[in-house]
Short mmCIF file of C-alpha atoms and ligand atoms in Angstrom, two decimals:
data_model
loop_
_atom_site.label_atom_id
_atom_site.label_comp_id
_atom_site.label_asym_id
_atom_site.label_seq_id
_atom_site.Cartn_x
_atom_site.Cartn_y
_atom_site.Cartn_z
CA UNK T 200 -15.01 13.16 -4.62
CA UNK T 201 -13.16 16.24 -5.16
CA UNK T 202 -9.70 17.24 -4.06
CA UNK T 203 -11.37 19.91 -1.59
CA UNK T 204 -13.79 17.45 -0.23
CA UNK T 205 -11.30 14.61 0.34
CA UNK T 206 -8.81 16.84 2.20
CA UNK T 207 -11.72 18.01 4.70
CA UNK T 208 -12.91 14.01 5.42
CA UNK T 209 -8.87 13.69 6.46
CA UNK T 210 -9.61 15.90 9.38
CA UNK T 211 -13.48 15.49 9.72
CA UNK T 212 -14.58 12.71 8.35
CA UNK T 213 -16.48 10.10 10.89
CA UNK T 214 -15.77 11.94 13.52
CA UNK T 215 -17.20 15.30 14.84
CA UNK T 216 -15.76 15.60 19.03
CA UNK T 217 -16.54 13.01 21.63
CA UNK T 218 -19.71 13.14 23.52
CA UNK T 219 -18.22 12.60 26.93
CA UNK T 220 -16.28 15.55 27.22
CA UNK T 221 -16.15 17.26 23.91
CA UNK T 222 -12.56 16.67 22.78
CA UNK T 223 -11.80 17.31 19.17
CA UNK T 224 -9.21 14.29 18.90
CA UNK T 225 -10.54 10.89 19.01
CA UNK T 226 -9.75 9.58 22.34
CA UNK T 227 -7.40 6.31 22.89
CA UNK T 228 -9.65 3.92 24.39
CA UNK T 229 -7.48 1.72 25.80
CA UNK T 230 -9.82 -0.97 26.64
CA UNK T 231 -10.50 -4.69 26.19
CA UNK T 232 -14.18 -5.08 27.77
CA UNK T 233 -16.94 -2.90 27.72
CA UNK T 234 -20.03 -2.63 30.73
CA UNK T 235 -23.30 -4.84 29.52
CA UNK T 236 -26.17 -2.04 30.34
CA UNK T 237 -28.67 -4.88 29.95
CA UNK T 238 -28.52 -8.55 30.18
CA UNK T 239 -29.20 -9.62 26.36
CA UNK T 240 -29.20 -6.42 24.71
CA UNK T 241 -26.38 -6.17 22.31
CA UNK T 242 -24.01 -3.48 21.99
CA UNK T 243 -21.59 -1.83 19.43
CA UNK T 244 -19.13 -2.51 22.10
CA UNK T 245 -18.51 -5.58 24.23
CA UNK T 246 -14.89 -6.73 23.60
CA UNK T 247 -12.02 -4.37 21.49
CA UNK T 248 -11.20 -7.51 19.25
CA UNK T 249 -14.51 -7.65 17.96
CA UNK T 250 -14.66 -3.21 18.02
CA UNK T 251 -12.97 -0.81 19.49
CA UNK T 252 -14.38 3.46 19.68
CA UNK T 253 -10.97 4.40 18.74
CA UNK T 254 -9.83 1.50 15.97
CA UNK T 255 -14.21 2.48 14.84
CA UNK T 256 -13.30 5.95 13.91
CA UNK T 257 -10.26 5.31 11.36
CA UNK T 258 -12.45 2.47 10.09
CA UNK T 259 -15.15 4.90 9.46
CA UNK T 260 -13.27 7.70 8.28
CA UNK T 261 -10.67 5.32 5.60
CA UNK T 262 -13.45 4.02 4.17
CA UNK T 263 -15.02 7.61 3.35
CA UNK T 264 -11.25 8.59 1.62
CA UNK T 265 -11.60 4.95 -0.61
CA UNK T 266 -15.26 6.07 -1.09
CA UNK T 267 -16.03 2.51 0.25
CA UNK T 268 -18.53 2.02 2.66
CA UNK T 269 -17.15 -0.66 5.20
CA UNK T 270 -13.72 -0.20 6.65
CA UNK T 271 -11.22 -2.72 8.93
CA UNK T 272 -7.93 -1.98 10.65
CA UNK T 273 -5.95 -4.97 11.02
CA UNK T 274 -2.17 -5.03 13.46
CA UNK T 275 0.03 -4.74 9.72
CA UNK T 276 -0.61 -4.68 6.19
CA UNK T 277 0.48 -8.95 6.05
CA UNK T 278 -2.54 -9.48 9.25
CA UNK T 279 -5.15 -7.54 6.72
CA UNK T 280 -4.03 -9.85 3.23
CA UNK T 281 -3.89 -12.76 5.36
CA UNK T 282 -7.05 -12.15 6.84
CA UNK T 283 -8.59 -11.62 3.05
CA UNK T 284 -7.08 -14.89 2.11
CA UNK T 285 -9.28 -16.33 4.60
CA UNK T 286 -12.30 -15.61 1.79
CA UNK T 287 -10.80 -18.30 -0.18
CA UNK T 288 -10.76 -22.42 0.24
CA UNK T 289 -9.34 -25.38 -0.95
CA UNK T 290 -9.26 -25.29 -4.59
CA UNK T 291 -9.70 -21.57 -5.04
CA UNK T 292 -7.05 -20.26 -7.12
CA UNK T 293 -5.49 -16.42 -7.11
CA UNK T 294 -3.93 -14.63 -9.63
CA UNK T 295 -0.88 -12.19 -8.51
CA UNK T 296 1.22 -10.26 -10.72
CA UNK T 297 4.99 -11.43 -11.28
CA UNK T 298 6.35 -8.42 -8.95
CA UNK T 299 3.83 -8.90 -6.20
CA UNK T 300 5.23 -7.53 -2.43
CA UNK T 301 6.94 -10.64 -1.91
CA UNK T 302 4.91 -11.05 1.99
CA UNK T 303 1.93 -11.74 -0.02
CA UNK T 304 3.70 -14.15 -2.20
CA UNK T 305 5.20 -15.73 0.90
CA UNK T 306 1.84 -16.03 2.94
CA UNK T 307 -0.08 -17.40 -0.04
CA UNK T 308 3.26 -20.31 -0.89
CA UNK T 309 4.29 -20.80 2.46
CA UNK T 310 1.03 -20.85 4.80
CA UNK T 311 -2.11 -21.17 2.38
CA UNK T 312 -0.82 -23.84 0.07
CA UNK T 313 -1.36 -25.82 2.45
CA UNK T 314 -4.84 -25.30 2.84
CA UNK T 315 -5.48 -26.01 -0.89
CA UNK T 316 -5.73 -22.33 -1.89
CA UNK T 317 -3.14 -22.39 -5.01
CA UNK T 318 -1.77 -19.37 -6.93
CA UNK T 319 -0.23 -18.46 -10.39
CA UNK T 320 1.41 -15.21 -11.70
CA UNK T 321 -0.68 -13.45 -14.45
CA UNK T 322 0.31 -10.02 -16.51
CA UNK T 323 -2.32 -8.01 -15.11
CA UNK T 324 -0.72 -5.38 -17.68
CA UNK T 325 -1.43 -6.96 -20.34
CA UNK T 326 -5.42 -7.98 -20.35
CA UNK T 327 -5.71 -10.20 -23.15
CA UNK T 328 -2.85 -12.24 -21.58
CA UNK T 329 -4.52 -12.03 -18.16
CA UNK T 330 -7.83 -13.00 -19.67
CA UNK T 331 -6.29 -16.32 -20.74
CA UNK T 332 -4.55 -16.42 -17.40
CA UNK T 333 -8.11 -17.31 -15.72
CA UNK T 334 -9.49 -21.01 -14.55
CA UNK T 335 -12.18 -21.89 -13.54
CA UNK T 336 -10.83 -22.13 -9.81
CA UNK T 337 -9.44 -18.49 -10.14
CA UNK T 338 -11.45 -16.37 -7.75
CA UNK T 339 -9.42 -13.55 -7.18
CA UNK T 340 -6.76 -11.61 -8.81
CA UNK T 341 -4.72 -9.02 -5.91
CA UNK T 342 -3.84 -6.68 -8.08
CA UNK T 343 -1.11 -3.90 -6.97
CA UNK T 344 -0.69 -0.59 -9.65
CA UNK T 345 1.94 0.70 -9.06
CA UNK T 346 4.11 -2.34 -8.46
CA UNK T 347 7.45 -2.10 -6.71
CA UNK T 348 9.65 -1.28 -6.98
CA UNK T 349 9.85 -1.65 -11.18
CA UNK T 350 6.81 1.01 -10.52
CA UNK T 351 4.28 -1.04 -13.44
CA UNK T 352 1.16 0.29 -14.04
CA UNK T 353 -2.37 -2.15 -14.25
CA UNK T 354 -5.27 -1.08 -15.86
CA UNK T 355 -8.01 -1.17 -12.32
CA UNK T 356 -10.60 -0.88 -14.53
CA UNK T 357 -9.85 -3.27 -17.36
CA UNK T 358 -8.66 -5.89 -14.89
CA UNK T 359 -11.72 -5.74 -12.90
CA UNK T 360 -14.14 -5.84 -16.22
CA UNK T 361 -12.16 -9.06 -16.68
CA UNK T 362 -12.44 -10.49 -13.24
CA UNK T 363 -16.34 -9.91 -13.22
CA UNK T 364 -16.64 -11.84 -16.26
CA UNK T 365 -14.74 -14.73 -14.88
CA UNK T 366 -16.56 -14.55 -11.69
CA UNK T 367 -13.52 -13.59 -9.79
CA UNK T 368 -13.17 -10.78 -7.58
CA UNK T 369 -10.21 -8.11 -7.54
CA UNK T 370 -8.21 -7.50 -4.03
CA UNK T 371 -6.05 -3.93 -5.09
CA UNK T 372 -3.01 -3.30 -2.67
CA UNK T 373 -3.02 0.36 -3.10
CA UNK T 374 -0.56 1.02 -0.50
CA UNK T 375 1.80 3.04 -2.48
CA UNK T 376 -0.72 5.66 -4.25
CA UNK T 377 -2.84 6.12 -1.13
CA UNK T 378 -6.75 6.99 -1.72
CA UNK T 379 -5.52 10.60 -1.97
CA UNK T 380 -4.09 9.84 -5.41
CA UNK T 381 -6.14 6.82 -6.68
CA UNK T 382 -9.46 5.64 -5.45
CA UNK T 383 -9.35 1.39 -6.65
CA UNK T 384 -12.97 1.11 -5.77
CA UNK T 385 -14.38 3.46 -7.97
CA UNK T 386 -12.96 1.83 -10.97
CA UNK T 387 -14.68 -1.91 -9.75
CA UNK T 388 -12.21 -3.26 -7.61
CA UNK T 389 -13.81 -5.17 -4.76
CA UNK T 390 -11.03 -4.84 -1.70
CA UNK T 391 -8.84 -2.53 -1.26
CA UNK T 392 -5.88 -3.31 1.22
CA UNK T 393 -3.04 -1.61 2.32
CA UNK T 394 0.21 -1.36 4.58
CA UNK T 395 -1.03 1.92 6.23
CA UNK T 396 2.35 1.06 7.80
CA UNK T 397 3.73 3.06 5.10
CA UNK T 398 2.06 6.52 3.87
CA UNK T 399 -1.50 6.50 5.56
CA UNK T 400 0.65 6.41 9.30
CA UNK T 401 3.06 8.16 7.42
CA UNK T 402 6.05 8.25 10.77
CA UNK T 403 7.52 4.99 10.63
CA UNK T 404 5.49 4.37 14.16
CA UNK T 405 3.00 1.93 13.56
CA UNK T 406 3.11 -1.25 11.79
CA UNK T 407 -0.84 -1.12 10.33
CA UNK T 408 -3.12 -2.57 7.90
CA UNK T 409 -6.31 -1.66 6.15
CA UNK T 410 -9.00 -3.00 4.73
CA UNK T 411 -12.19 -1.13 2.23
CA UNK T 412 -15.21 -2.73 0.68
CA UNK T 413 -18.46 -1.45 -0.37
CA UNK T 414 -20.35 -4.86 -0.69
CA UNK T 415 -22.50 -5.96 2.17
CA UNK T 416 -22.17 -9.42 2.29
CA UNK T 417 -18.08 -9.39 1.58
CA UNK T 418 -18.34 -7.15 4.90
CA UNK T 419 -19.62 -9.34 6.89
CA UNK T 420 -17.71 -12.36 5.75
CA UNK T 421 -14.20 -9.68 6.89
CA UNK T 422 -15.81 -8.79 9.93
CA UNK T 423 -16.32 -12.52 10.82
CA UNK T 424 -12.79 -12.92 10.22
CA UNK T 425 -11.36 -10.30 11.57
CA UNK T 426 -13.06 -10.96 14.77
CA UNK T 427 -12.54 -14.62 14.53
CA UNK T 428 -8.66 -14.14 13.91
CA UNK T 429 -7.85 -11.18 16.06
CA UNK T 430 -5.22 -9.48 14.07
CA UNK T 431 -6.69 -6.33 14.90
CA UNK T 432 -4.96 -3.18 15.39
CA UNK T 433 -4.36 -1.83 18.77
CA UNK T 434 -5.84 1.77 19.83
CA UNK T 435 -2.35 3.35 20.58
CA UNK T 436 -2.09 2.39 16.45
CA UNK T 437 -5.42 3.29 15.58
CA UNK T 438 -4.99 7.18 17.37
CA UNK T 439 -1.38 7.23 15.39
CA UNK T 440 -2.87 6.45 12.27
CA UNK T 441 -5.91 8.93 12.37
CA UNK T 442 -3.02 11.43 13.29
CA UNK T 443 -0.67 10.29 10.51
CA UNK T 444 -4.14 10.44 7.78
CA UNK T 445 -4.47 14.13 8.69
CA UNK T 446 -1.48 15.30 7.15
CA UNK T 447 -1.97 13.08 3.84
CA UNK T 448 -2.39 15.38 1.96
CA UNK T 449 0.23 17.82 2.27
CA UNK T 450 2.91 14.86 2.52
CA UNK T 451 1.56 12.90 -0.46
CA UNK T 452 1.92 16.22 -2.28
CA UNK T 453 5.62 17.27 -1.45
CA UNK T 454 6.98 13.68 -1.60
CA UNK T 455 5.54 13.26 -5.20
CA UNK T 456 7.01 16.54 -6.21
CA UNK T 457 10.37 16.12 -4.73
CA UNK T 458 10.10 12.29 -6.15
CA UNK T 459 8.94 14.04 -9.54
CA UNK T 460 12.26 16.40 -9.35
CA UNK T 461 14.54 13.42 -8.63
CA UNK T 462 13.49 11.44 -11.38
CA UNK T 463 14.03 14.29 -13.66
CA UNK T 464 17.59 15.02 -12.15
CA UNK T 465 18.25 11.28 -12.67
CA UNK T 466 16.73 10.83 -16.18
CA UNK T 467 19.43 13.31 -16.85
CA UNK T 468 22.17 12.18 -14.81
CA UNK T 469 25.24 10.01 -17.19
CA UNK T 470 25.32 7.65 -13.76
CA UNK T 471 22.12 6.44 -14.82
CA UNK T 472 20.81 3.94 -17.06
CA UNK T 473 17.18 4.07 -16.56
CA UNK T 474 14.47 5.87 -14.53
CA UNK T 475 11.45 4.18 -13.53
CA UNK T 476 8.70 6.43 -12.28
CA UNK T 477 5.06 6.82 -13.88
CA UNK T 478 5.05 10.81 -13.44
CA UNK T 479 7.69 11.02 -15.99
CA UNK T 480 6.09 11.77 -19.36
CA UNK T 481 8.57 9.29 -21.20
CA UNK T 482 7.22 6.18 -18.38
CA UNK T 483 5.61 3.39 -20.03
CA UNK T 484 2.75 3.94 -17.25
CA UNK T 485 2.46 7.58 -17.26
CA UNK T 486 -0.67 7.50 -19.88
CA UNK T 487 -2.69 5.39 -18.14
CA UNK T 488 -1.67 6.38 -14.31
CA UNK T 489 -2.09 10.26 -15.37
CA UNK T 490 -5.77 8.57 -15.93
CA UNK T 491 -6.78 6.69 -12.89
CA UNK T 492 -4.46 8.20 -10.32
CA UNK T 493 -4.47 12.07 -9.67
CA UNK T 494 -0.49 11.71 -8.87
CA UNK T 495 2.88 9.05 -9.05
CA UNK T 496 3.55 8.50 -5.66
CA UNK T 497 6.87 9.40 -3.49
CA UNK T 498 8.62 6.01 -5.03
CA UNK T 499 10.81 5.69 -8.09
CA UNK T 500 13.77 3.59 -8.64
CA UNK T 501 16.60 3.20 -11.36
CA UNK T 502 19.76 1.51 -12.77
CA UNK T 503 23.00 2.74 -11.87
CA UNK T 504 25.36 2.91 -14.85
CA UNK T 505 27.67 0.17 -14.89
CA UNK T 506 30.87 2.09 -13.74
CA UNK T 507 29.85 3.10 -10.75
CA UNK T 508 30.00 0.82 -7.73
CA UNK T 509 26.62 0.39 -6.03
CA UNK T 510 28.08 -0.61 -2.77
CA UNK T 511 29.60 2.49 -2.49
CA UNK T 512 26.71 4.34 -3.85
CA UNK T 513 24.81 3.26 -1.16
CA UNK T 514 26.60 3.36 1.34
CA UNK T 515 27.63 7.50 0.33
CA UNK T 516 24.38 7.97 1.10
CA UNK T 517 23.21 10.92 3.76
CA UNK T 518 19.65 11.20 4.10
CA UNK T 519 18.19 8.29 1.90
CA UNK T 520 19.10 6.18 4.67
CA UNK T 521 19.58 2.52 3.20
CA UNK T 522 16.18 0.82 4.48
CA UNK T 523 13.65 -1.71 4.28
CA UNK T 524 10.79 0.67 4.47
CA UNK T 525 8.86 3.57 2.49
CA UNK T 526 6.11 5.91 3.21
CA UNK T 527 7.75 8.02 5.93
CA UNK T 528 8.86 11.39 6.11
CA UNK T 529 12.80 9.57 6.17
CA UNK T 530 13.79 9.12 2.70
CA UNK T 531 15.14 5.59 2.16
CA UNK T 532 16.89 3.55 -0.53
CA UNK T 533 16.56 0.22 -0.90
CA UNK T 534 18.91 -2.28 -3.15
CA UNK T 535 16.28 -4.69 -4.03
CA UNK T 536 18.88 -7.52 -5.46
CA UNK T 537 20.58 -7.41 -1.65
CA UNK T 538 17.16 -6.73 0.68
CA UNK T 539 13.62 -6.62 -0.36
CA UNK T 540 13.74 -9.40 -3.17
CA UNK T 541 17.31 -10.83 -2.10
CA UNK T 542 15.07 -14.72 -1.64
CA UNK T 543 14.74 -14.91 -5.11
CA UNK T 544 17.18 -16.45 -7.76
CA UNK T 545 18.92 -14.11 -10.05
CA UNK T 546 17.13 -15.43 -12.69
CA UNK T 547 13.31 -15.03 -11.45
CA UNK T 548 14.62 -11.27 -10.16
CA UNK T 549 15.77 -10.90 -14.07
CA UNK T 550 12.49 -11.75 -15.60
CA UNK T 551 10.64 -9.65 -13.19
CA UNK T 552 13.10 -6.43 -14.49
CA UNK T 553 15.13 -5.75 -10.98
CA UNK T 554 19.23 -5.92 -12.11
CA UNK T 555 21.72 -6.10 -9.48
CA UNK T 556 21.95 -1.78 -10.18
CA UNK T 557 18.84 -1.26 -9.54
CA UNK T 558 17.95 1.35 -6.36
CA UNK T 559 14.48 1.61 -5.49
CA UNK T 560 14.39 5.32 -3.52
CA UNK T 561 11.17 6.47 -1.34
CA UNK T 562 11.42 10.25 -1.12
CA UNK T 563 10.43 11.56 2.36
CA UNK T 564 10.03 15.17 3.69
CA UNK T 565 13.69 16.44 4.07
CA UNK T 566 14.63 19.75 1.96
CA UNK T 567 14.65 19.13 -2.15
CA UNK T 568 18.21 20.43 -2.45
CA UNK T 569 19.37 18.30 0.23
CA UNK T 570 18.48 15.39 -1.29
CA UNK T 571 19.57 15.86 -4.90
CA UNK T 572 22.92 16.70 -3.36
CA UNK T 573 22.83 13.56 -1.31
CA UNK T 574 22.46 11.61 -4.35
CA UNK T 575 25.08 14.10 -6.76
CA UNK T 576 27.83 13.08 -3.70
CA UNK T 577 26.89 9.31 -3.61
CA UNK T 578 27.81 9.63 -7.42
CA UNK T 579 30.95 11.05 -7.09
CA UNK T 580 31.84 8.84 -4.66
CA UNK T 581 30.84 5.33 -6.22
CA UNK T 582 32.74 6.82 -9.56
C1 LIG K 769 2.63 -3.29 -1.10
C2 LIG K 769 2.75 -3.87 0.27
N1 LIG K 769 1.73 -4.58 0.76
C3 LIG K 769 1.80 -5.13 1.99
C4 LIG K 769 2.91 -4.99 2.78
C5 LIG K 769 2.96 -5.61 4.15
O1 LIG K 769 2.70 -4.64 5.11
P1 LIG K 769 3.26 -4.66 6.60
O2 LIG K 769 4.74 -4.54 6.54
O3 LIG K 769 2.58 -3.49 7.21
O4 LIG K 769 2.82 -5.95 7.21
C6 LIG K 769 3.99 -4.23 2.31
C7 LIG K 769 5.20 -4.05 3.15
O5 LIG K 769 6.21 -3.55 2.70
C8 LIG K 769 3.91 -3.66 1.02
O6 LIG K 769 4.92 -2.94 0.50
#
């Protein structure tokens, strides 16, 4: 799909007006039960936890951006993975990558273990290690490229070639690239799932998740669940998500250039001991996610040099207000040692790369210049 064509199915796609009155926005249908016309005639529409008209249009139109065919919105990005984890039973086995969003890691220790689905960590960058990674139990790797907040790239392709031959099936998180930059389908992923809490709602307004698959059969098996669970997304959420999706584009594109700008500012910067973002030529994953994503993403992090204290850093900080979030147009920083990853020992956090420096930033709309200064007076005050 081309750039042109994607940007027009943001604003278009699955949805031309509504046929009741003609109005160009998708209405909110803010309803549970739906009239039965005729007594044993089924309906698309009998009760919102099985469908909803306004929850049916983002469905439609997110699975035309992942160029999937079968779409579900789910009430946050942790009800659509736990919902997926729901394919698997007692004995199945998933691979996850050592810096998996620790939610997912918690779901599948804390709540699934217990129903005999196990898990194991697996370098899905490195595919010869990954292919010895595999059991015969292993049914599913969730794969997320880039990771966070160390920003690693996985091969989609590679690891799905794998997967296929071990009869697994790969679930890609691609919550932080969005299908505007990479499309985890088209390189023979099976699921795609995201926290559309994040860039596709884009506000900080709506906690969301979403689900994309092109097979039949693994449709119907999600629908089942999704109606069987009821995790489903509300219509409020689902008419603040299509509005969020329509400005993609144009956010996607000035975060990841004001995100490209900062990492360049930093790379340079004596505070700083090491960038991590795969835009910048001299990234590890800038080869490989120049080739399967059209753009890096609004996230990057880095180390703060050793003589400046991070406490102070942080809390110097104007306008990348010190939050658990990213996605919005509010830039955030986050001190992953201290919030997102503060459960872990300081040992597993060391083997997965994130020091006690490290600041993971999500750049957000607010004026370039404003933020590099932010960031050039949060060094001068932690000196
Ligand atoms: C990569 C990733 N996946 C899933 C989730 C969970 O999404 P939610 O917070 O919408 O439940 C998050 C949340 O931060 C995330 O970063």
């Amino acid at each position: 799909m081309t750039k042109d064509e994607f940007e027009t199915l943001l604003i278009r796609g699955a949805f031309d007006v509504d046929p009741t009155v003609g109005a160009l926005t998708p209405p909110i249908y803010q309803t549970v039960t739906y009239k039965q016309f005729e007594l044993g005639v089924e309906q698309k529409f009998d009760y919102s936890r099985s469908a909803n008209p306004t929850r049916a249009v983002l469905e439609r139109r997110f699975a035309l951006l992942e160029e999937g065919k079968f779409g579900f919105a789910f009430a946050s990005g942790m009800a659509a993975i736990t919902s997926l984890i729901y394919l698997f039973g007692s004995g199945d086995e998933i691979l996850v990558p050592s810096d998996l969003y620790g939610g997912t890691l918690r779901v599948l220790d804390a709540q699934f273990k217990n129903f005999g689905v196990t898990w194991r960590i697996a370098d899905t960058t490195d595919i010869p290690s990954l292919e010895r990674a595999f059991s015969p139990n292993t049914k599913a790797i969730i794969l997320e490229t880039p990771t966070n907040p160390i920003l690693r790239v996985s091969d989609i392709a590679e690891v799905s070639r794998v997967a296929h031959a071990h009869g697994a099936i790969v679930i890609t998180d691609n919550t932080f690239l969005t299908p505007y930059f990479q499309r985890p389908l088209t390189f023979g992923a099976d699921i795609v799932v995201h926290s559309a809490t994040k860039y596709i709602g884009g506000h900080n307004d709506a906690l969301a998740g979403l689900v994309v698959v092109s097979d039949e059969e693994l449709a119907e098996r999600i629908l089942m669940i999704q109606k069987s669970i009821g995790g489903v997304l509300s219509p409020f959420d689902s008419y603040l998500l299509l509005r969020g999706l329509k400005t993609l584009a144009l956010r996607m594109d000035r975060e990841t250039a004001s995100a490209l700008a900062i990492a360049k500012h930093l790379s340079q910067h004596s505070g700083v001991d090491r960038v991590y973002y795969p835009g910048l030529e001299s990234d590890p994953g800038y080869e490989l996610n120049s080739r399967q994503a059209s753009g890096a993403g609004g996230l990057l992090s880095f180390d703060l040099g050793e003589k400046y204290d991070i406490k102070k850093f942080v809390s110097s900080l104007e306008f990348f207000t010190l939050a658990e979030s990213l996605g919005s147009v509010e830039s955030m920083a986050c001190h992953p040692a201290t919030m997102s990853h503060a459960s872990l020992s300081p040992e597993i956090r060391a083997s997965m790369g994130i020091s006690d420096r490290l600041i993971r930033l999500a750049v957000g709309l607010e004026g370039l210049p404003s933020l590099i200064n932010d960031l050039d007076r949060a060094f001068e005050a932690a000196k």
